[in-house]
Short mmCIF file of C-alpha atoms in Angstrom, two decimals:
data_model
loop_
_atom_site.label_atom_id
_atom_site.label_comp_id
_atom_site.label_asym_id
_atom_site.label_seq_id
_atom_site.Cartn_x
_atom_site.Cartn_y
_atom_site.Cartn_z
CA MET V 1 23.15 -42.60 99.42
CA ALA V 2 21.22 -44.74 101.93
CA GLY V 3 22.43 -43.03 105.10
CA VAL V 4 24.04 -45.23 107.75
CA THR V 5 23.04 -48.31 105.74
CA SER V 6 25.62 -47.25 103.13
CA PHE V 7 28.40 -47.72 105.68
CA MET V 8 27.25 -51.28 106.32
CA ARG V 9 27.21 -52.14 102.62
CA CYS V 10 30.43 -50.37 101.70
CA PHE V 11 32.61 -51.98 104.38
CA HIS V 12 30.70 -55.31 104.50
CA LEU V 13 30.16 -54.88 108.24
CA ARG V 14 28.41 -57.31 110.52
CA ALA V 15 24.76 -56.71 111.32
CA SER V 16 25.61 -55.97 114.97
CA CYS V 17 27.54 -52.85 113.89
CA TYR V 18 24.44 -51.05 112.60
CA GLN V 19 23.13 -50.00 116.01
CA SER V 20 26.62 -48.96 117.09
CA LEU V 21 26.90 -46.69 114.07
CA LEU V 22 23.53 -45.11 114.88
CA ASP V 23 24.61 -44.52 118.47
CA SER V 24 27.93 -42.98 117.40
CA PHE V 25 26.19 -40.10 115.62
CA SER V 26 24.13 -39.40 118.76
CA SER V 27 27.13 -39.56 121.08
CA LYS V 28 27.54 -36.64 123.47
CA ALA V 29 31.30 -37.11 123.31
CA LEU V 30 31.36 -35.36 119.91
CA ASN V 31 31.84 -31.60 120.32
CA LEU V 32 30.90 -30.08 116.95
CA ASP V 33 32.43 -26.67 117.65
CA LYS V 34 35.75 -28.26 118.59
CA LEU V 35 35.54 -30.58 115.59
CA ASN V 36 35.06 -27.62 113.21
CA GLN V 37 37.99 -25.75 114.75
CA LEU V 38 40.30 -28.77 114.45
CA TRP V 39 39.18 -29.38 110.87
CA LEU V 40 39.98 -25.74 109.96
CA LYS V 41 43.46 -26.05 111.47
CA LEU V 42 44.05 -29.27 109.54
CA CYS V 43 42.84 -27.67 106.30
CA LEU V 44 45.33 -24.85 106.72
CA LYS V 45 48.09 -27.48 106.87
CA LEU V 46 46.83 -29.81 104.13
CA PHE V 47 45.88 -27.15 101.59
CA LYS V 48 47.23 -23.85 100.32
CA PRO V 49 44.61 -21.32 101.49
CA VAL V 50 43.80 -18.25 99.44
CA PHE V 51 45.02 -15.06 101.14
CA VAL V 52 43.65 -11.64 100.22
CA CYS V 53 45.26 -8.64 101.94
CA GLY V 54 46.73 -11.02 104.51
CA ARG V 55 43.35 -12.62 105.33
CA ILE V 56 42.08 -16.13 104.70
CA VAL V 57 38.92 -16.25 102.58
CA LEU V 58 35.73 -17.85 103.89
CA ALA V 59 32.70 -18.37 101.64
CA CYS V 60 29.21 -18.58 103.13
CA ASP V 61 25.98 -19.79 101.58
CA GLY V 62 22.74 -21.54 102.43
CA ILE V 63 21.35 -24.81 101.13
CA LYS V 64 18.07 -26.66 101.52
CA ALA V 65 18.13 -30.45 101.89
CA PRO V 66 14.70 -31.88 100.90
CA LYS V 67 13.21 -34.10 103.60
CA GLU V 68 9.82 -35.84 103.71
CA GLY V 69 10.11 -37.12 107.27
CA ARG V 70 7.04 -36.41 109.37
CA LYS V 71 9.01 -37.11 112.55
CA MET V 72 12.21 -35.23 111.82
CA PRO V 73 12.84 -32.04 113.85
CA GLY V 74 13.70 -28.97 111.83
CA VAL V 75 11.79 -29.93 108.67
CA LYS V 76 9.77 -26.97 107.40
CA VAL V 77 8.43 -25.56 104.17
CA CYS V 78 11.16 -23.59 102.40
CA HIS V 79 11.00 -21.24 99.45
CA GLN V 80 13.45 -21.99 96.64
CA GLN V 81 15.06 -18.68 95.66
CA SER V 82 16.96 -20.27 92.77
CA SER V 83 16.05 -19.29 89.22
CA ASN V 84 16.44 -22.92 88.12
CA ASN V 85 13.05 -24.04 86.77
CA SER V 86 13.81 -27.70 87.55
CA LYS V 87 13.31 -26.96 91.26
CA PRO V 88 9.88 -26.57 92.87
CA GLU V 89 9.09 -23.16 94.29
CA TYR V 90 8.33 -24.59 97.75
CA VAL V 91 9.78 -27.73 99.31
CA MET V 92 9.77 -29.44 102.72
CA ALA V 93 13.41 -29.41 103.74
CA HIS V 94 16.12 -28.78 106.30
CA SER V 95 17.38 -25.22 105.78
CA MET V 96 21.02 -24.84 106.76
CA GLN V 97 23.96 -22.51 106.32
CA MET V 98 27.50 -23.60 105.57
CA VAL V 99 30.96 -22.01 105.73
CA ALA V 100 33.83 -23.01 103.41
CA LEU V 101 37.54 -22.23 103.16
CA MET V 102 38.84 -21.12 99.76
CA VAL V 103 42.03 -22.96 98.75
CA GLU V 104 44.26 -23.04 95.67
CA GLY V 105 44.50 -26.22 93.63
CA ILE V 106 46.28 -27.26 90.45
CA GLY V 107 46.68 -24.57 87.77
CA GLN V 108 45.56 -21.68 90.02
CA LYS V 109 42.11 -23.22 90.32
CA ILE V 110 40.35 -22.16 93.52
CA SER V 111 38.20 -24.71 95.36
CA ALA V 112 35.99 -24.50 98.44
CA ILE V 113 36.55 -26.87 101.37
CA LEU V 114 33.44 -27.10 103.56
CA LEU V 115 34.20 -26.37 107.21
CA ALA V 116 30.96 -26.22 109.18
CA ALA V 117 27.21 -26.59 108.72
CA ARG V 118 24.24 -25.90 110.97
CA ILE V 119 20.45 -26.16 110.61
CA HIS V 120 19.30 -22.63 111.43
CA GLU V 121 15.56 -22.85 110.77
CA GLY V 122 12.59 -25.05 111.57
CA VAL V 123 12.75 -25.24 115.38
CA ILE V 124 11.99 -22.35 117.75
CA PHE V 125 12.95 -23.13 121.33
CA SER V 126 11.99 -19.71 122.73
CA ASN V 127 9.50 -17.14 121.46
CA ARG V 128 11.87 -14.46 122.79
CA ASP V 129 14.63 -15.52 120.44
CA GLN V 130 14.75 -12.75 117.83
CA ARG V 131 17.97 -13.85 116.10
CA THR V 132 17.89 -13.86 112.31
CA LEU V 133 19.68 -16.23 109.95
CA LEU V 134 22.41 -13.61 109.57
CA ASP V 135 22.90 -13.46 113.34
CA LYS V 136 23.22 -17.23 113.52
CA LEU V 137 25.72 -17.23 110.65
CA SER V 138 27.80 -14.62 112.49
CA ILE V 139 27.87 -16.83 115.59
CA MET V 140 28.92 -19.86 113.52
CA ILE V 141 31.82 -17.90 111.98
CA SER V 142 32.91 -16.60 115.38
CA GLN V 143 33.05 -20.17 116.74
CA LEU V 144 35.67 -21.07 114.13
CA ALA V 145 39.18 -20.36 115.39
CA THR V 146 40.68 -17.12 114.06
CA VAL V 147 43.91 -17.49 112.13
CA GLY V 148 46.71 -14.89 112.05
CA GLU V 149 46.66 -11.32 113.21
CA LYS V 150 43.83 -10.37 110.85
CA GLY V 151 40.35 -11.78 110.76
CA PRO V 152 38.99 -13.58 107.68
CA LEU V 153 37.55 -12.11 104.51
CA VAL V 154 33.94 -13.35 104.30
CA VAL V 155 32.57 -13.65 100.74
CA CYS V 156 28.78 -13.91 100.30
CA ASP V 157 26.07 -13.40 97.71
CA ALA V 158 23.46 -10.63 97.69
CA TYR V 159 21.28 -12.27 100.37
CA TYR V 160 23.93 -11.49 102.98
CA ALA V 161 24.37 -7.82 102.04
CA SER V 162 23.14 -6.67 105.45
CA ALA V 163 24.40 -3.88 107.68
CA SER V 164 23.85 -5.96 110.83
CA LEU V 165 26.03 -8.79 109.49
CA LEU V 166 28.67 -6.32 108.35
CA LYS V 167 28.82 -4.73 111.82
CA SER V 168 29.09 -8.11 113.53
CA MET V 169 31.94 -9.12 111.19
CA ILE V 170 33.79 -5.88 111.97
CA ALA V 171 33.36 -6.57 115.70
CA GLN V 172 35.13 -9.91 115.12
CA GLY V 173 37.96 -8.27 113.17
CA ALA V 174 36.72 -9.61 109.82
CA VAL V 175 35.83 -7.86 106.57
CA MET V 176 33.22 -8.68 103.92
CA LEU V 177 32.95 -8.85 100.16
CA VAL V 178 29.35 -9.17 98.97
CA ARG V 179 27.36 -8.63 95.85
CA VAL V 180 24.57 -6.06 96.15
CA ARG V 181 21.36 -5.80 94.17
CA ASN V 182 20.79 -3.28 91.41
CA ASN V 183 18.58 -1.10 93.63
CA ALA V 184 21.49 -0.24 95.97
CA VAL V 185 21.88 3.44 96.76
CA GLY V 186 24.92 5.30 98.03
CA TYR V 187 25.33 8.84 99.34
CA VAL V 188 28.03 11.42 98.86
CA PRO V 189 29.30 12.74 102.23
CA ALA V 190 27.75 16.14 102.98
CA GLU V 191 30.00 19.16 102.73
CA CYS V 192 31.02 20.71 106.03
CA LYS V 193 29.61 24.22 106.52
CA LYS V 194 32.02 26.96 107.43
CA LYS V 195 29.64 28.28 110.04
CA ALA V 196 27.80 25.82 112.28
CA GLY V 197 24.06 26.23 112.40
CA ARG V 198 21.30 24.91 114.60
CA GLY V 199 20.74 21.17 114.87
CA ARG V 200 22.87 18.20 113.97
CA PRO V 201 25.28 18.66 111.04
CA LYS V 202 24.11 17.14 107.79
CA LYS V 203 25.76 13.74 107.15
CA TYR V 204 24.35 12.57 103.83
CA GLY V 205 24.66 14.52 100.63
CA LYS V 206 23.43 13.66 97.16
CA SER V 207 22.02 10.16 96.69
CA ILE V 208 23.48 8.04 93.89
CA GLY V 209 21.83 5.01 92.32
CA ILE V 210 24.72 2.59 91.93
CA ALA V 211 23.33 0.73 88.91
CA LYS V 212 22.80 4.02 87.01
CA GLN V 213 26.52 4.73 87.11
CA PHE V 214 27.13 2.12 84.41
CA LYS V 215 25.67 4.66 81.96
CA GLU V 216 26.29 8.00 83.68
CA ARG V 217 30.01 7.36 84.28
CA ALA V 218 30.73 5.06 81.37
CA GLY V 219 33.78 7.13 80.43
CA GLU V 220 35.37 6.79 83.89
CA PHE V 221 35.58 2.99 83.87
CA GLN V 222 39.05 1.45 83.88
CA VAL V 223 39.88 -1.45 81.58
CA ILE V 224 41.94 -4.33 83.03
CA ASP V 225 42.78 -7.89 82.03
CA SER V 226 40.27 -10.36 83.40
CA PRO V 227 41.61 -11.82 86.69
CA ILE V 228 39.40 -14.89 86.25
CA ARG V 229 41.18 -18.14 85.46
CA ASP V 230 41.36 -19.06 81.74
CA GLU V 231 40.24 -15.56 80.66
CA SER V 232 43.59 -13.94 79.93
CA SER V 233 42.41 -12.58 76.56
CA ILE V 234 39.28 -10.89 77.96
CA LYS V 235 39.12 -7.28 79.12
CA VAL V 236 36.95 -6.23 82.08
CA ARG V 237 35.75 -2.71 82.87
CA ASN V 238 35.44 -1.58 86.50
CA LEU V 239 34.75 1.55 88.51
CA VAL V 240 35.40 2.12 92.23
CA LEU V 241 33.09 4.39 94.26
CA ASP V 242 33.57 5.19 97.97
CA LEU V 243 30.15 6.24 99.24
CA LEU V 244 28.08 6.27 102.39
CA TRP V 245 25.73 3.32 102.78
CA LYS V 246 22.73 4.49 104.77
CA GLN V 247 21.96 1.08 106.31
CA TYR V 248 25.52 0.88 107.63
CA GLN V 249 25.76 4.66 108.32
CA ASP V 250 29.38 4.74 107.21
CA LEU V 251 31.60 4.61 104.14
CA VAL V 252 31.86 1.45 102.05
CA ARG V 253 33.45 0.73 98.69
CA PHE V 254 31.29 -0.14 95.70
CA ILE V 255 33.01 -1.89 92.78
CA LEU V 256 31.07 -1.80 89.51
CA VAL V 257 32.10 -4.62 87.16
CA ASP V 258 31.19 -4.86 83.49
CA HIS V 259 32.22 -8.20 81.99
CA PRO V 260 31.76 -8.68 78.22
CA THR V 261 30.25 -12.17 78.57
CA ARG V 262 29.18 -12.53 82.21
CA GLY V 263 27.31 -9.22 82.37
CA LYS V 264 27.26 -6.46 84.98
CA MET V 265 27.70 -6.86 88.72
CA ILE V 266 28.01 -4.60 91.77
CA LEU V 267 30.31 -5.64 94.63
CA MET V 268 30.58 -4.01 98.04
CA THR V 269 33.40 -4.31 100.58
CA ASN V 270 34.88 -2.61 103.63
CA GLU V 271 38.42 -3.79 102.85
CA TRP V 272 40.06 -0.62 101.51
CA GLU V 273 43.36 -2.29 100.54
CA MET V 274 41.73 -4.76 98.15
CA PRO V 275 42.30 -3.87 94.47
CA PRO V 276 39.31 -4.29 92.09
CA SER V 277 41.00 -7.13 90.19
CA GLU V 278 41.42 -9.14 93.42
CA ALA V 279 37.81 -8.45 94.40
CA ILE V 280 36.57 -9.75 91.03
CA ARG V 281 38.77 -12.85 91.24
CA THR V 282 37.76 -13.60 94.84
CA TYR V 283 34.04 -13.19 94.29
CA HIS V 284 34.16 -15.34 91.16
CA ALA V 285 35.86 -18.07 93.22
CA ARG V 286 32.88 -18.03 95.60
CA PHE V 287 31.05 -20.24 93.10
CA GLY V 288 33.33 -23.05 94.26
CA ILE V 289 31.08 -23.53 97.29
CA GLU V 290 28.25 -24.48 94.91
CA MET V 291 30.46 -27.18 93.38
CA SER V 292 31.28 -28.42 96.89
CA PHE V 293 27.55 -28.63 97.62
CA LYS V 294 27.13 -30.74 94.48
CA ALA V 295 29.89 -33.14 95.54
CA LEU V 296 28.49 -33.30 99.09
CA ILE V 297 25.06 -34.27 97.76
CA HIS V 298 25.82 -36.62 94.86
CA THR V 299 29.22 -38.12 95.75
CA VAL V 300 29.40 -38.26 99.55
CA GLY V 301 25.68 -38.41 100.31
CA GLY V 302 25.96 -35.76 103.01
CA PHE V 303 22.20 -35.23 103.22
CA ALA V 304 21.17 -38.91 103.04
CA TYR V 305 20.50 -39.21 106.78
CA HIS V 306 17.27 -40.81 108.01
CA PHE V 307 17.24 -40.29 111.78
CA TRP V 308 13.65 -40.37 113.06
CA MET V 309 12.46 -39.24 116.47
CA LYS V 310 9.96 -41.79 117.75
CA GLU V 311 8.46 -39.54 120.45
CA MET V 312 7.98 -36.58 118.12
CA LYS V 313 4.57 -35.25 117.18
CA LYS V 314 4.01 -35.57 113.45
CA ILE V 315 4.56 -32.35 111.56
CA ARG V 316 1.98 -31.19 109.06
CA ARG V 317 2.44 -30.27 105.46
CA TRP V 318 3.38 -26.61 104.90
CA ASN V 319 4.69 -26.45 108.45
CA ARG V 320 6.65 -23.20 108.93
CA GLY V 321 8.38 -24.08 112.20
CA GLN V 322 8.05 -26.16 115.34
CA TYR V 323 7.60 -24.17 118.55
CA MET V 324 9.13 -25.84 121.61
CA HIS V 325 8.56 -23.28 124.39
CA ARG V 326 5.35 -25.05 125.51
CA GLU V 327 6.81 -28.55 125.39
CA THR V 328 8.34 -30.41 128.33
CA LYS V 329 12.07 -30.18 129.04
CA LYS V 330 12.49 -33.88 128.22
CA TYR V 331 10.87 -33.36 124.82
CA ARG V 332 13.01 -30.31 124.06
CA ASP V 333 16.17 -32.20 125.03
CA LYS V 334 15.21 -35.03 122.66
CA VAL V 335 14.75 -32.53 119.82
CA LYS V 336 18.13 -30.92 120.53
CA GLU V 337 19.77 -34.34 120.61
CA LYS V 338 18.27 -35.23 117.23
CA LEU V 339 19.39 -31.93 115.69
CA ASN V 340 22.92 -32.59 116.97
CA THR V 341 22.74 -35.99 115.27
CA TYR V 342 21.92 -34.30 111.95
CA HIS V 343 24.75 -31.82 112.48
CA ALA V 344 27.21 -34.63 113.25
CA TYR V 345 26.30 -36.50 110.07
CA ILE V 346 26.51 -33.43 107.82
CA ASN V 347 29.77 -32.13 109.30
CA LEU V 348 31.46 -35.53 109.12
CA ALA V 349 30.32 -35.82 105.50
CA ALA V 350 31.82 -32.38 104.82
CA ILE V 351 35.13 -33.59 106.27
CA ALA V 352 34.98 -36.68 104.04
CA GLN V 353 34.36 -34.46 101.01
CA GLY V 354 37.31 -32.28 102.03
CA LEU V 355 39.61 -35.32 102.30
CA LEU V 356 38.54 -36.38 98.80
CA SER V 357 39.53 -32.91 97.58
CA TYR V 358 42.90 -33.27 99.31
CA LEU V 359 43.59 -36.59 97.56
CA ALA V 360 42.48 -35.12 94.22
CA ILE V 361 44.77 -32.06 94.53
CA HIS V 362 47.88 -33.51 96.18
CA HIS V 363 47.81 -37.10 94.85
CA CYS V 364 46.46 -36.45 91.38
CA LYS V 365 48.54 -39.07 89.52
CA LYS V 366 47.86 -41.84 92.05
CA VAL V 367 44.12 -41.18 91.82
CA TRP V 368 44.11 -41.39 88.02
CA LEU V 369 46.21 -44.58 88.06
CA SER V 370 43.80 -46.19 90.54
CA PHE V 371 40.66 -44.98 88.77
CA GLY V 372 40.13 -48.22 86.82
CA SER V 373 37.07 -46.98 84.96
CA TRP V 374 36.42 -45.14 81.70
CA MET V 375 36.17 -41.45 80.85
CA ARG V 376 36.12 -39.92 77.41
CA THR V 377 39.01 -37.57 78.27
CA ILE V 378 41.51 -38.18 81.07
CA ARG V 379 44.04 -35.40 81.61
CA MET V 380 46.70 -36.46 84.06
CA GLY V 381 47.72 -32.87 84.80
CA ILE V 382 44.21 -31.84 85.88
CA ALA V 383 42.95 -32.57 89.38
CA PRO V 384 40.16 -35.17 89.25
CA SER V 385 36.74 -34.58 90.73
CA GLU V 386 35.61 -35.92 94.09
CA SER V 387 33.54 -38.52 92.24
CA VAL V 388 36.60 -39.85 90.36
CA THR V 389 38.58 -39.90 93.62
CA ALA V 390 35.83 -41.85 95.36
CA ASP V 391 35.76 -44.41 92.53
CA ALA V 392 39.54 -44.76 92.76
CA MET V 393 39.25 -45.48 96.49
CA LYS V 394 36.64 -48.14 95.78
CA GLN V 395 38.91 -49.78 93.21
CA SER V 396 41.85 -49.84 95.66
CA PHE V 397 39.84 -51.07 98.66
CA VAL V 398 40.92 -54.68 98.07
CA GLU V 399 44.56 -53.67 97.89
CA PHE V 400 44.10 -51.62 101.05
CA LEU V 401 42.92 -54.66 103.04
CA HIS V 402 45.62 -56.96 101.63
CA SER V 403 48.49 -54.53 102.18
CA THR V 404 50.75 -55.06 105.19
CA ASP V 405 53.10 -52.13 104.53
CA ASP V 406 50.95 -49.67 106.45
CA PRO V 407 49.76 -51.21 109.75
CA LEU V 408 46.95 -48.73 110.38
CA SER V 409 44.92 -49.29 113.51
CA PHE V 410 41.78 -48.49 111.51
CA LYS V 411 42.55 -51.36 109.14
CA LYS V 412 42.87 -53.78 112.06
CA PHE V 413 39.68 -52.46 113.57
CA LEU V 414 37.86 -52.81 110.26
CA ALA V 415 39.12 -56.37 109.70
CA ARG V 416 37.58 -57.44 113.02
CA LYS V 417 34.21 -55.90 112.15
CA VAL V 418 33.65 -57.17 108.62
CA ASP V 419 31.41 -60.10 107.82
CA PRO V 420 33.41 -62.63 105.66
CA GLY V 421 30.22 -64.14 104.30
CA ARG V 422 29.17 -60.82 102.77
CA MET V 423 32.53 -60.02 101.20
CA LEU V 424 33.47 -60.73 97.62
CA GLY V 425 35.25 -64.08 97.06
CA HIS V 426 38.93 -63.85 97.98
CA LEU V 427 38.33 -60.90 100.30
CA SER V 428 37.08 -63.28 102.97
CA GLU V 429 40.59 -64.65 103.41
CA ALA V 430 42.00 -61.16 103.97
CA ALA V 431 39.38 -60.49 106.63
#
């Protein structure tokens, strides 16, 4: 949780390695786009991805990492849209968007493996740049390698229910599944007149408030078994409506869901082959990205970076963005370099969190046997959390250094870099 300093303490490295670690995150040899593409390909081999209608499922969401640095590019005042009253309404933070791959674990549990992250707010390099956060998210998804003949299914919350994002996804061959707010309105297609009149033919017919249909069409709802894991005894009501969405100017499918305990929800998609039960199951699994955020923050320390920019002008409180179009080229290049350093740290932390998930899912028994700590209930058939997996790796670190069965080059490299005087007792002999 102390940034690069944590690496020094964890591996008992020599003091001379600290500057080398700092320089490695700023290295121009690291291509983040290529790294994200390779990580996606590896995830498709290591895990069992969730497929819906022949498409892999990608979950997208935003997160704000609180930062107090006065000389950190990209730090701006951000509004917390969460309803959690433990969070302040406004916070100085790095605002970023992340993409995750949905995979199946033990017992049909669906988890989210973080693939890519970018800071999309806080720095404006050109006053002619009119791209929104949704446009930048679309670019980030397009930079990930496409898999299979079909594009991915992108699952998002209500913030991303935008016609512009939907059109950009369709242009990439992808489809979307999003939740829409209760004020969403659909239109019945206008009836074609037998005799054409003057002017353009009418396209939109009667307007329909989607949320009102829970009462007006209560008798038309279908009752199905809940597709959500561990809810086999619960019945869910749903209704499918194919209507015109005026923002998109074309037909979309609205799925009204009435859950007895979770409440009512309206989903929207342009994937016509997706049954309502699969849409409910897939959108419910989207919450897995929130759990991945929690592991990235508290277990891996993915937002614990402290990279300052010495030449930077101090930002003020309540700063809403740093404009760079009047700065020198050298200054702008320094800011871009520092942002790439943040991206490198966050993306490498996401890969570390994904590898912990791999060990938890595919080596469940070995993780529990190496845990070495106490929990009130340990179920060997349930995949452990990333935190338990990390503790198991800490417990087996001594055995890892002593072992000669697996002559990893990384182990040899690490043994040459450790400081024997800072290691615990008998570990100095192994080093």
